[in-house]
């Protein structure tokens, strides 16, 4: 079973046993930046910030511009509309032919709707099986009735023949 060695858990080296990786080599742009000591110290912290000016101290005045509406010329008075005494022109356009729409894209159904559809199809299949069984029973009953009717009819014909024979035998004498 030596061929299954790859399935065994391998021992991981301890982190303390690992060597520290070497420092990366200097980048090309590091020399142009200069030493980090040239960075100025951060500004001192202010315990109190200067107060904001209040909005009432300084008010700006805006000049008022008067807007005027442009003059619109008055509409000319239209006279009464004369009635048209000619026949109305009706354009007859051919109706566009309705062609069946062919769907080339696949139809997508949501998963929950699909489950409902499958469930309903199961109910429908069950109802179809029940109805087929009931139809078979009705057909069997119909066949049984026909057999009983034929048997009854043959018995009646037999009785009629016997009565006819008895009648002929009695009245011939």
Coordinates of C-alpha atoms in Angstrom, one line a residue:
X1 CA 0.0 0.0 0.0
X2 CA 3.0 2.3 -0.5
X3 CA 1.3 3.8 -3.5
X4 CA -1.3 5.6 -1.2
X5 CA 1.4 7.7 0.5
X6 CA 0.1 10.8 -1.2
X7 CA -3.1 10.5 0.8
X8 CA -1.3 10.7 4.2
X9 CA -1.3 14.0 6.1
X10 CA 2.0 15.7 5.7
X11 CA 3.9 17.3 8.6
X12 CA 4.0 21.1 8.3
X13 CA 7.2 22.9 9.4
X14 CA 6.8 25.0 12.6
X15 CA 6.8 28.7 12.1
X16 CA 9.8 29.1 14.5
X17 CA 11.8 26.8 12.3
X18 CA 11.4 29.0 9.2
X19 CA 14.0 31.5 8.3
X20 CA 13.2 35.2 7.9
X21 CA 13.1 36.1 4.2
X22 CA 15.8 38.5 2.9
X23 CA 15.0 42.2 2.5
X24 CA 13.8 43.1 -1.1
X25 CA 16.3 44.9 -3.4
X26 CA 15.9 48.7 -3.6
X27 CA 13.5 50.0 -6.3
X28 CA 14.7 52.3 -9.0
X29 CA 12.6 55.3 -7.8
X30 CA 13.7 55.1 -4.1
X31 CA 16.9 57.0 -4.6
X32 CA 15.1 60.0 -6.1
X33 CA 12.8 60.4 -3.1
X34 CA 15.6 61.0 -0.6
X35 CA 15.8 60.0 3.0
X36 CA 12.6 59.9 5.1
X37 CA 14.0 62.4 7.6
X38 CA 13.0 65.2 5.2
X39 CA 9.3 64.8 6.1
X40 CA 8.1 67.7 8.3
X41 CA 6.7 66.9 11.7
X42 CA 2.9 66.9 12.1
X43 CA 1.2 70.2 13.0
X44 CA 0.6 70.7 16.8
X45 CA -2.8 69.6 18.1
X46 CA -5.1 72.5 18.9
X47 CA -7.1 72.0 22.0
X48 CA -9.7 74.6 21.0
X49 CA -10.6 75.3 17.4
X50 CA -11.3 78.8 16.3
X51 CA -15.0 79.7 16.4
X52 CA -16.9 79.7 13.1
X53 CA -18.3 83.0 12.0
X54 CA -22.1 83.2 12.7
X55 CA -24.3 83.6 9.6
X56 CA -25.9 86.7 11.0
X57 CA -22.6 88.6 11.2
X58 CA -22.1 88.7 7.5
X59 CA -25.0 89.3 5.2
X60 CA -24.6 89.4 1.5
X61 CA -26.9 91.7 -0.3
X62 CA -28.2 90.7 -3.7
X63 CA -29.5 93.1 -6.2
X64 CA -33.1 92.6 -7.2
X65 CA -33.6 92.1 -10.9
X66 CA -37.0 92.9 -12.2
X67 CA -38.2 90.3 -14.7
X68 CA -40.6 91.3 -17.3
X69 CA -42.7 89.1 -19.6
X70 CA -42.2 89.5 -23.3
X71 CA -45.1 91.0 -25.2
X72 CA -47.2 88.5 -27.1
X73 CA -49.1 89.7 -30.2
X74 CA -52.8 89.3 -30.0
X75 CA -54.3 86.5 -32.0
X76 CA -56.2 87.3 -35.1
X77 CA -59.9 86.6 -34.8
X78 CA -60.8 83.6 -36.9
X79 CA -64.0 83.6 -38.8
X80 CA -66.6 80.8 -38.6
X81 CA -65.6 77.5 -40.0
X82 CA -67.3 76.7 -43.2
X83 CA -68.9 73.3 -43.4
X84 CA -67.4 70.9 -45.9
X85 CA -70.0 69.6 -48.3
X86 CA -67.9 67.1 -50.2
X87 CA -67.6 63.4 -49.4
X88 CA -65.0 62.3 -46.9
X89 CA -62.0 60.6 -48.4
X90 CA -61.3 57.3 -46.8
X91 CA -58.1 55.5 -47.5
X92 CA -58.3 51.8 -47.5
X93 CA -55.1 50.3 -46.4
X94 CA -54.5 46.6 -46.6
X95 CA -54.2 45.0 -43.1
X96 CA -50.9 43.5 -42.4
X97 CA -50.8 39.7 -42.4
X98 CA -50.5 38.2 -39.0
X99 CA -47.7 35.8 -38.9
X100 CA -47.1 33.4 -36.0
X101 CA -44.4 34.6 -33.7
X102 CA -41.5 32.2 -33.6
X103 CA -39.6 32.1 -30.3
X104 CA -35.9 31.4 -30.9
X105 CA -34.8 32.2 -27.4
X106 CA -35.1 29.6 -24.6
X107 CA -37.9 30.1 -22.2
X108 CA -36.8 30.4 -18.6
X109 CA -39.0 29.5 -15.6
X110 CA -38.2 30.3 -12.0
X111 CA -37.3 27.3 -9.9
X112 CA -40.2 27.6 -7.5
X113 CA -42.7 28.0 -10.3
X114 CA -41.1 24.9 -12.0
X115 CA -41.6 22.9 -8.8
X116 CA -45.2 24.0 -8.7
X117 CA -45.7 23.0 -12.3
X118 CA -44.2 19.5 -11.7
X119 CA -46.4 19.1 -8.6
X120 CA -49.5 20.1 -10.6
X121 CA -48.5 17.8 -13.4
X122 CA -48.3 14.9 -10.9
X123 CA -51.8 15.7 -9.7
X124 CA -53.0 15.8 -13.3
X125 CA -51.3 12.5 -14.1
X126 CA -53.0 10.9 -11.0
X127 CA -56.4 12.3 -12.0
X128 CA -55.9 10.9 -15.5
X129 CA -55.0 7.4 -14.1
X130 CA -58.1 7.5 -11.9
X131 CA -60.3 8.5 -14.8
X132 CA -58.8 5.8 -17.0
X133 CA -59.5 3.2 -14.3
X134 CA -63.1 4.5 -14.0
X135 CA -63.5 4.3 -17.7
X136 CA -62.2 0.8 -17.8
X137 CA -64.7 -0.2 -15.1
X138 CA -67.6 1.5 -17.0
X139 CA -66.6 -0.4 -20.1
X140 CA -66.5 -3.7 -18.2
X141 CA -69.9 -3.0 -16.7
X142 CA -71.3 -2.2 -20.2
X143 CA -69.9 -5.5 -21.5
X144 CA -71.4 -7.4 -18.5
X145 CA -74.8 -5.7 -19.2
X146 CA -74.6 -6.7 -22.9
X147 CA -73.7 -10.3 -21.9
X148 CA -76.6 -10.4 -19.4
X149 CA -79.0 -8.9 -22.0
X150 CA -77.9 -11.4 -24.7
X151 CA -78.3 -14.3 -22.1
X152 CA -81.8 -13.0 -21.1
X153 CA -82.8 -12.6 -24.8
X154 CA -81.6 -16.1 -25.7
X155 CA -83.6 -17.4 -22.7
X156 CA -86.7 -15.5 -23.9
X157 CA -86.2 -16.9 -27.4
X158 CA -85.9 -20.4 -25.9
X159 CA -89.0 -20.0 -23.8
X160 CA -90.9 -18.6 -26.9
X161 CA -89.9 -21.6 -29.0
X162 CA -91.0 -24.0 -26.2
X163 CA -94.3 -22.2 -25.9
X164 CA -94.8 -22.3 -29.6
X165 CA -94.0 -26.0 -29.7
X166 CA -96.4 -26.6 -26.7
X167 CA -99.1 -24.6 -28.4
X168 CA -98.8 -26.5 -31.7
X169 CA -98.8 -29.8 -29.8
X170 CA -101.9 -29.0 -27.9
X171 CA -104.0 -27.5 -30.7
X172 CA -103.2 -30.1 -33.4
X173 CA -105.1 -32.8 -31.6

